[in-house]
């Protein structure tokens, strides 16, 4: 390329000579023109911006909606023997599970799973209004503690993992760390089901609950993978030919059926107020651990965010414990000690007691002495000197 001497600058209107082999081309600079951006690139950038800014909040909203619907379905089941109400409960459960499924597709499992405690909270609040069940002061405090813990977890939640396609999900599941973790969980679950549960399942509440929690870990991973599959399907990616969605569907069906079976066994044998809090703690702990191993959600978190997430989780556990452990106690705000002491009344003067016993005796003696008995003979006293 060569610039003529007359126009030795690159200003607007300048001429430039371009040489290629024996050919010469004269070009004129007419201004700075931005290259035309293809519409597909604009569409992709908009989708990326939406995913980065709003995907987490969409998943959070679906998780809250799921908790509300599942908690409401419990009230509808208790409330009605009528056919219409029963069908309403079924629809609420189905809608809640669908919303929960969508929440895992948009938000990290570290956020969605602990928010399941809100369904217990909503069930407790609605039961006090619609079923006439009393919610004492400690139960209300437990609800407030659950809300506070959930808020802390949302504030310190990890960023969404960078897994957007089925191929990336398959690569994550082939990771050595996750394979070792999954094998350990599977072997432990089989030992619990076939060796320990037949002997100690009727006496120890932890056996069936640990089985449900371990199986639930696989179901959450399967739901997460299927959510990514559905997103890729709407994006037009060829996910139907990939074997991973079919494997995850089979894992989800087997894990859910096994999980519900052992959870019903635990509810039939042990107290419900003990089963649900313990199950929540074990299930959430294992799901969060699986999320750390599989999706590595916590790798991008600072030490402060990790401490905040753990603190929020422990706070939710305490709130659920307060809600269930003290629900039968008769405690209200009226039974609390008052701030001001009641004024002490002045001592009343002691009433003067008039004893009439002695007077009555004296009167009786006088009357008896004044009226001589007719049968009594006079007595003769002889005095000897």
Short mmCIF file of C-alpha atoms in Angstrom, two decimals:
data_model
loop_
_atom_site.label_atom_id
_atom_site.label_comp_id
_atom_site.label_asym_id
_atom_site.label_seq_id
_atom_site.Cartn_x
_atom_site.Cartn_y
_atom_site.Cartn_z
CA UNK A 1 0.00 0.00 0.00
CA UNK A 2 1.32 3.44 -0.93
CA UNK A 3 0.04 6.95 -0.19
CA UNK A 4 0.47 9.62 -2.88
CA UNK A 5 2.49 12.64 -1.92
CA UNK A 6 -0.38 15.05 -2.53
CA UNK A 7 -2.60 13.31 -0.01
CA UNK A 8 -0.16 11.98 2.55
CA UNK A 9 -2.73 11.76 5.33
CA UNK A 10 -5.61 9.51 6.29
CA UNK A 11 -8.18 12.25 6.58
CA UNK A 12 -11.66 12.08 5.13
CA UNK A 13 -11.45 12.30 1.33
CA UNK A 14 -7.84 11.16 1.07
CA UNK A 15 -6.81 8.80 -1.72
CA UNK A 16 -4.88 5.60 -1.14
CA UNK A 17 -3.24 3.47 -3.78
CA UNK A 18 -3.24 -0.26 -3.18
CA UNK A 19 -0.83 -2.47 -5.12
CA UNK A 20 -1.30 -6.21 -5.44
CA UNK A 21 1.21 -7.85 -7.86
CA UNK A 22 0.87 -5.90 -11.10
CA UNK A 23 -2.55 -4.41 -10.31
CA UNK A 24 -3.22 -1.00 -8.79
CA UNK A 25 -6.40 0.13 -7.05
CA UNK A 26 -7.16 3.68 -5.99
CA UNK A 27 -9.35 4.00 -2.88
CA UNK A 28 -10.83 7.05 -1.19
CA UNK A 29 -11.40 7.42 2.55
CA UNK A 30 -14.97 8.56 3.10
CA UNK A 31 -15.24 8.26 6.94
CA UNK A 32 -15.30 5.82 9.84
CA UNK A 33 -18.06 3.33 9.19
CA UNK A 34 -18.95 0.75 11.79
CA UNK A 35 -19.16 -2.73 10.38
CA UNK A 36 -22.61 -4.14 10.07
CA UNK A 37 -23.40 -6.45 12.96
CA UNK A 38 -25.30 -9.57 11.97
CA UNK A 39 -28.73 -10.00 13.51
CA UNK A 40 -27.75 -13.41 14.90
CA UNK A 41 -24.91 -11.82 16.86
CA UNK A 42 -27.31 -9.24 18.31
CA UNK A 43 -29.71 -11.99 19.25
CA UNK A 44 -26.96 -14.01 20.92
CA UNK A 45 -25.66 -11.00 22.84
CA UNK A 46 -29.21 -10.22 24.06
CA UNK A 47 -29.68 -13.79 25.21
CA UNK A 48 -26.32 -13.73 26.95
CA UNK A 49 -27.18 -10.45 28.68
CA UNK A 50 -30.54 -11.83 29.79
CA UNK A 51 -28.94 -15.00 31.06
CA UNK A 52 -26.33 -13.12 33.05
CA UNK A 53 -28.65 -10.51 34.55
CA UNK A 54 -32.03 -12.18 34.91
CA UNK A 55 -31.52 -15.93 34.87
CA UNK A 56 -30.74 -16.10 38.59
CA UNK A 57 -33.81 -14.08 39.50
CA UNK A 58 -36.04 -16.20 37.27
CA UNK A 59 -34.81 -19.31 39.07
CA UNK A 60 -35.25 -17.63 42.44
CA UNK A 61 -38.82 -16.65 41.59
CA UNK A 62 -39.63 -20.17 40.44
CA UNK A 63 -38.17 -21.60 43.66
CA UNK A 64 -40.34 -19.27 45.77
CA UNK A 65 -43.40 -20.11 43.68
CA UNK A 66 -42.67 -23.81 44.09
CA UNK A 67 -42.41 -23.49 47.87
CA UNK A 68 -45.70 -21.58 48.03
CA UNK A 69 -47.58 -24.09 45.88
CA UNK A 70 -46.21 -27.14 47.68
CA UNK A 71 -46.97 -25.62 51.08
CA UNK A 72 -50.48 -24.75 49.93
CA UNK A 73 -51.04 -28.28 48.63
CA UNK A 74 -50.40 -29.68 52.11
CA UNK A 75 -53.18 -27.47 53.48
CA UNK A 76 -55.55 -28.49 50.70
CA UNK A 77 -54.91 -32.15 51.43
CA UNK A 78 -55.67 -31.66 55.11
CA UNK A 79 -58.59 -29.35 54.49
CA UNK A 80 -60.79 -31.33 52.25
CA UNK A 81 -62.52 -34.57 51.87
CA UNK A 82 -64.38 -33.14 48.93
CA UNK A 83 -63.48 -34.17 45.44
CA UNK A 84 -62.93 -30.66 44.17
CA UNK A 85 -60.50 -29.76 46.91
CA UNK A 86 -58.61 -32.99 46.45
CA UNK A 87 -58.19 -32.27 42.76
CA UNK A 88 -57.03 -28.77 43.66
CA UNK A 89 -54.37 -30.21 45.93
CA UNK A 90 -53.17 -32.47 43.14
CA UNK A 91 -52.92 -29.55 40.74
CA UNK A 92 -51.05 -27.50 43.32
CA UNK A 93 -48.54 -30.30 43.89
CA UNK A 94 -48.01 -30.78 40.15
CA UNK A 95 -47.60 -27.06 39.49
CA UNK A 96 -45.23 -26.73 42.44
CA UNK A 97 -43.02 -29.55 41.24
CA UNK A 98 -42.94 -28.10 37.72
CA UNK A 99 -41.90 -24.73 39.13
CA UNK A 100 -39.24 -26.46 41.21
CA UNK A 101 -38.02 -28.24 38.09
CA UNK A 102 -37.72 -24.92 36.27
CA UNK A 103 -35.94 -23.32 39.21
CA UNK A 104 -33.11 -25.86 38.97
CA UNK A 105 -32.74 -25.00 35.28
CA UNK A 106 -32.14 -21.29 35.97
CA UNK A 107 -30.63 -20.97 39.46
CA UNK A 108 -27.86 -22.84 41.31
CA UNK A 109 -28.89 -25.86 43.34
CA UNK A 110 -27.19 -24.26 46.36
CA UNK A 111 -29.97 -21.65 46.36
CA UNK A 112 -32.99 -23.67 45.19
CA UNK A 113 -32.67 -26.61 47.59
CA UNK A 114 -32.43 -24.67 50.89
CA UNK A 115 -35.41 -22.54 49.86
CA UNK A 116 -37.52 -25.69 50.09
CA UNK A 117 -37.82 -24.90 53.79
CA UNK A 118 -40.19 -22.09 52.86
CA UNK A 119 -42.83 -24.68 51.94
CA UNK A 120 -42.77 -25.88 55.56
CA UNK A 121 -43.09 -22.28 56.72
CA UNK A 122 -46.01 -21.54 54.38
CA UNK A 123 -47.75 -24.75 55.41
CA UNK A 124 -47.44 -23.84 59.10
CA UNK A 125 -48.76 -20.31 58.57
CA UNK A 126 -51.71 -21.34 56.41
CA UNK A 127 -52.66 -24.17 58.76
CA UNK A 128 -53.05 -21.69 61.61
CA UNK A 129 -55.56 -19.68 59.56
CA UNK A 130 -57.48 -22.28 57.57
CA UNK A 131 -57.26 -25.39 59.75
CA UNK A 132 -57.48 -23.77 63.17
CA UNK A 133 -54.13 -25.24 64.21
CA UNK A 134 -52.39 -23.07 66.77
CA UNK A 135 -49.04 -21.51 65.91
CA UNK A 136 -47.45 -20.47 69.17
CA UNK A 137 -44.90 -17.75 69.75
CA UNK A 138 -41.88 -20.02 69.20
CA UNK A 139 -43.38 -21.24 65.93
CA UNK A 140 -43.76 -17.68 64.70
CA UNK A 141 -40.18 -16.94 65.70
CA UNK A 142 -39.08 -20.07 63.82
CA UNK A 143 -40.83 -18.77 60.69
CA UNK A 144 -39.05 -15.44 61.02
CA UNK A 145 -35.70 -17.21 61.48
CA UNK A 146 -36.32 -19.28 58.32
CA UNK A 147 -37.04 -16.14 56.31
CA UNK A 148 -33.89 -14.47 57.65
CA UNK A 149 -31.73 -17.50 56.82
CA UNK A 150 -33.18 -17.74 53.31
CA UNK A 151 -32.48 -14.05 52.72
CA UNK A 152 -28.86 -14.46 53.82
CA UNK A 153 -28.39 -17.44 51.49
CA UNK A 154 -29.82 -15.54 48.53
CA UNK A 155 -27.57 -12.54 49.20
CA UNK A 156 -24.43 -14.70 49.36
CA UNK A 157 -25.51 -17.13 46.63
CA UNK A 158 -22.84 -18.36 44.20
CA UNK A 159 -22.82 -17.34 40.58
CA UNK A 160 -24.56 -19.59 38.11
CA UNK A 161 -22.27 -22.29 36.79
CA UNK A 162 -21.03 -21.97 33.24
CA UNK A 163 -22.84 -25.06 31.96
CA UNK A 164 -25.13 -24.19 29.08
CA UNK A 165 -25.21 -27.30 26.87
CA UNK A 166 -25.79 -31.01 27.26
CA UNK A 167 -22.27 -31.71 26.07
CA UNK A 168 -20.82 -29.62 28.88
CA UNK A 169 -23.06 -31.42 31.37
CA UNK A 170 -21.83 -34.78 30.09
CA UNK A 171 -18.22 -33.61 30.41
CA UNK A 172 -18.87 -32.54 34.01
CA UNK A 173 -20.35 -35.93 34.86
CA UNK A 174 -17.27 -37.66 33.44
CA UNK A 175 -15.06 -35.80 35.89
CA UNK A 176 -13.09 -38.14 38.17
CA UNK A 177 -14.10 -36.35 41.35
CA UNK A 178 -17.81 -36.63 40.61
CA UNK A 179 -17.54 -40.27 39.56
CA UNK A 180 -15.84 -41.16 42.86
CA UNK A 181 -18.45 -39.16 44.79
CA UNK A 182 -21.35 -40.81 42.95
CA UNK A 183 -19.92 -44.32 43.45
CA UNK A 184 -19.48 -43.73 47.18
CA UNK A 185 -23.07 -42.51 47.49
CA UNK A 186 -24.42 -45.43 45.49
CA UNK A 187 -22.51 -48.06 47.49
CA UNK A 188 -23.55 -46.45 50.77
CA UNK A 189 -27.17 -46.38 49.65
CA UNK A 190 -27.16 -50.05 48.65
CA UNK A 191 -25.65 -51.06 52.00
CA UNK A 192 -28.29 -49.05 53.84
CA UNK A 193 -31.16 -50.52 51.81
CA UNK A 194 -30.20 -54.21 51.83
CA UNK A 195 -28.15 -54.62 55.03
CA UNK A 196 -28.90 -51.97 57.64
CA UNK A 197 -32.53 -51.03 56.92
CA UNK A 198 -34.02 -54.54 57.43
CA UNK A 199 -32.37 -54.76 60.88
CA UNK A 200 -32.50 -51.25 62.31
CA UNK A 201 -34.93 -49.34 60.10
CA UNK A 202 -37.86 -49.83 62.48
CA UNK A 203 -35.94 -48.44 65.46
CA UNK A 204 -33.60 -45.76 64.13
CA UNK A 205 -35.11 -42.72 62.44
CA UNK A 206 -31.90 -41.87 60.57
CA UNK A 207 -31.82 -45.02 58.39
CA UNK A 208 -34.74 -44.24 56.08
CA UNK A 209 -34.01 -40.52 56.10
CA UNK A 210 -30.39 -40.98 55.00
CA UNK A 211 -31.55 -43.30 52.20
CA UNK A 212 -34.01 -40.66 50.98
CA UNK A 213 -31.35 -37.96 51.15
CA UNK A 214 -28.74 -39.94 49.22
CA UNK A 215 -31.25 -40.89 46.52
CA UNK A 216 -32.44 -37.30 46.37
CA UNK A 217 -28.93 -36.18 45.47
CA UNK A 218 -29.12 -38.15 42.20
CA UNK A 219 -32.61 -36.83 41.47
CA UNK A 220 -31.48 -33.20 41.83
CA UNK A 221 -28.51 -33.77 39.50
CA UNK A 222 -30.83 -35.41 36.98
CA UNK A 223 -33.32 -32.53 37.20
CA UNK A 224 -30.52 -30.03 36.66
CA UNK A 225 -29.32 -31.88 33.58
CA UNK A 226 -32.83 -32.23 32.15
CA UNK A 227 -33.42 -28.53 32.70
CA UNK A 228 -30.35 -27.72 30.63
CA UNK A 229 -31.60 -30.17 28.00
CA UNK A 230 -34.95 -28.41 27.73
CA UNK A 231 -33.23 -25.03 27.41
CA UNK A 232 -31.04 -26.39 24.60
CA UNK A 233 -34.11 -27.86 22.92
CA UNK A 234 -35.76 -24.43 22.72
CA UNK A 235 -32.48 -22.98 21.43
CA UNK A 236 -32.56 -25.39 18.51
CA UNK A 237 -29.58 -27.51 19.51
CA UNK A 238 -29.56 -31.22 18.54
CA UNK A 239 -30.08 -32.65 22.04
CA UNK A 240 -32.44 -35.42 20.95
CA UNK A 241 -29.57 -37.46 19.51
CA UNK A 242 -27.50 -37.23 22.70
CA UNK A 243 -27.90 -40.21 25.08
CA UNK A 244 -27.54 -38.15 28.28
CA UNK A 245 -31.18 -36.89 28.45
CA UNK A 246 -32.52 -40.45 28.31
CA UNK A 247 -30.08 -41.64 30.98
CA UNK A 248 -31.04 -38.73 33.24
CA UNK A 249 -34.75 -39.43 32.72
CA UNK A 250 -34.26 -43.05 33.82
CA UNK A 251 -32.21 -41.96 36.85
CA UNK A 252 -34.88 -39.44 37.81
CA UNK A 253 -37.71 -41.97 37.61
CA UNK A 254 -35.87 -44.58 39.69
CA UNK A 255 -34.62 -42.11 42.28
CA UNK A 256 -37.99 -40.43 42.81
CA UNK A 257 -39.86 -43.71 43.25
CA UNK A 258 -37.28 -45.02 45.73
CA UNK A 259 -37.15 -41.72 47.57
CA UNK A 260 -40.93 -41.51 48.03
CA UNK A 261 -41.10 -45.16 49.14
CA UNK A 262 -38.62 -44.80 51.98
CA UNK A 263 -39.94 -41.39 53.00
CA UNK A 264 -43.42 -42.88 53.42
CA UNK A 265 -41.94 -45.67 55.54
CA UNK A 266 -40.30 -43.12 57.80
CA UNK A 267 -43.54 -41.16 58.12
CA UNK A 268 -45.51 -44.30 58.97
CA UNK A 269 -43.19 -45.29 61.82
CA UNK A 270 -41.87 -42.06 63.31
CA UNK A 271 -43.28 -38.70 64.29
CA UNK A 272 -43.81 -36.29 61.41
CA UNK A 273 -42.49 -33.35 63.42
CA UNK A 274 -39.14 -35.15 63.65
CA UNK A 275 -38.98 -36.66 60.15
CA UNK A 276 -39.27 -33.46 58.11
CA UNK A 277 -36.64 -31.33 59.90
CA UNK A 278 -34.08 -34.16 59.93
CA UNK A 279 -34.83 -35.00 56.31
CA UNK A 280 -34.42 -31.34 55.32
CA UNK A 281 -31.00 -31.10 56.99
CA UNK A 282 -29.59 -34.30 55.45
CA UNK A 283 -31.11 -33.75 52.01
CA UNK A 284 -29.94 -30.15 51.71
CA UNK A 285 -26.45 -30.94 52.99
CA UNK A 286 -25.92 -33.75 50.48
CA UNK A 287 -27.37 -31.75 47.58
CA UNK A 288 -25.11 -28.78 48.34
CA UNK A 289 -22.11 -31.13 48.56
CA UNK A 290 -23.03 -32.71 45.24
CA UNK A 291 -23.40 -29.27 43.68
CA UNK A 292 -19.92 -28.34 44.89
CA UNK A 293 -18.41 -31.50 43.41
CA UNK A 294 -20.32 -31.53 40.12
CA UNK A 295 -20.89 -27.90 39.18
CA UNK A 296 -18.11 -26.33 41.27
CA UNK A 297 -20.44 -23.47 42.17
CA UNK A 298 -18.39 -22.44 45.19
CA UNK A 299 -15.09 -22.02 43.35
CA UNK A 300 -15.95 -18.46 42.34
CA UNK A 301 -17.14 -17.46 45.84
CA UNK A 302 -15.12 -15.46 48.32
CA UNK A 303 -14.56 -16.58 51.89
CA UNK A 304 -17.15 -14.06 53.08
CA UNK A 305 -19.80 -15.44 50.71
CA UNK A 306 -19.06 -19.02 51.76
CA UNK A 307 -19.36 -18.07 55.43
CA UNK A 308 -22.59 -16.19 54.70
CA UNK A 309 -24.08 -19.15 52.83
CA UNK A 310 -23.22 -21.57 55.63
CA UNK A 311 -24.58 -19.16 58.24
CA UNK A 312 -27.83 -18.81 56.33
CA UNK A 313 -28.15 -22.58 56.03
CA UNK A 314 -27.58 -23.09 59.77
CA UNK A 315 -30.12 -20.33 60.49
CA UNK A 316 -32.73 -22.11 58.37
CA UNK A 317 -32.04 -25.36 60.24
CA UNK A 318 -32.60 -23.61 63.58
CA UNK A 319 -35.82 -22.06 62.32
CA UNK A 320 -37.20 -25.40 61.10
CA UNK A 321 -36.24 -27.00 64.41
CA UNK A 322 -38.04 -24.29 66.39
CA UNK A 323 -41.09 -24.61 64.17
CA UNK A 324 -41.47 -28.35 64.76
CA UNK A 325 -39.96 -29.04 68.17
CA UNK A 326 -42.02 -26.52 70.14
CA UNK A 327 -45.27 -26.54 68.20
CA UNK A 328 -47.21 -28.33 70.97
CA UNK A 329 -46.19 -25.93 73.74
CA UNK A 330 -48.74 -23.40 74.97
CA UNK A 331 -46.62 -20.24 74.72
CA UNK A 332 -47.92 -16.82 73.71
CA UNK A 333 -46.92 -13.20 74.22
CA UNK A 334 -49.20 -12.99 77.25
CA UNK A 335 -47.17 -15.62 79.08
CA UNK A 336 -43.95 -13.61 78.78
CA UNK A 337 -42.72 -11.61 81.79
CA UNK A 338 -43.84 -7.98 81.72
CA UNK A 339 -41.41 -5.09 81.62
CA UNK A 340 -42.96 -3.18 84.55
CA UNK A 341 -43.62 -4.76 87.90
CA UNK A 342 -47.15 -4.70 89.24
CA UNK A 343 -47.51 -2.22 92.16
CA UNK A 344 -47.51 -3.94 95.54
CA UNK A 345 -50.78 -3.24 97.38
CA UNK A 346 -50.60 -1.70 100.86
CA UNK A 347 -51.04 -4.23 103.66
CA UNK A 348 -54.60 -4.24 104.97
CA UNK A 349 -55.07 -3.73 108.71
CA UNK A 350 -55.62 -6.88 110.64
CA UNK A 351 -59.23 -7.23 111.80
CA UNK A 352 -59.79 -7.19 115.56
CA UNK A 353 -60.87 -10.60 116.71
CA UNK A 354 -63.36 -10.65 119.53
CA UNK A 355 -63.29 -13.94 121.34
CA UNK A 356 -66.66 -14.71 122.81
CA UNK A 357 -65.79 -18.11 124.14
CA UNK A 358 -64.70 -16.93 127.59
CA UNK A 359 -67.74 -14.66 127.94
CA UNK A 360 -70.09 -17.43 127.05
CA UNK A 361 -68.46 -19.70 129.61
CA UNK A 362 -68.75 -17.03 132.30
CA UNK A 363 -72.40 -16.42 131.51
CA UNK A 364 -73.10 -20.12 131.63
CA UNK A 365 -71.36 -20.42 134.98
CA UNK A 366 -73.33 -17.49 136.39
CA UNK A 367 -76.62 -18.93 135.20
CA UNK A 368 -75.83 -22.34 136.56
CA UNK A 369 -74.76 -20.96 139.92
CA UNK A 370 -77.82 -18.68 140.23
CA UNK A 371 -80.36 -21.45 139.58
CA UNK A 372 -79.93 -24.18 142.15
CA UNK A 373 -80.83 -27.64 141.16
CA UNK A 374 -83.89 -28.97 142.92
CA UNK A 375 -82.43 -32.39 143.29
CA UNK A 376 -79.21 -31.17 144.86
CA UNK A 377 -79.18 -31.34 148.68
CA UNK A 378 -77.45 -28.75 150.81
CA UNK A 379 -73.92 -29.59 151.65
CA UNK A 380 -72.58 -29.33 155.19
CA UNK A 381 -68.99 -28.25 155.63
CA UNK A 382 -67.29 -29.19 158.90
CA UNK A 383 -64.28 -27.24 159.82
CA UNK A 384 -61.86 -28.92 162.22
CA UNK A 385 -59.55 -26.77 164.15
#
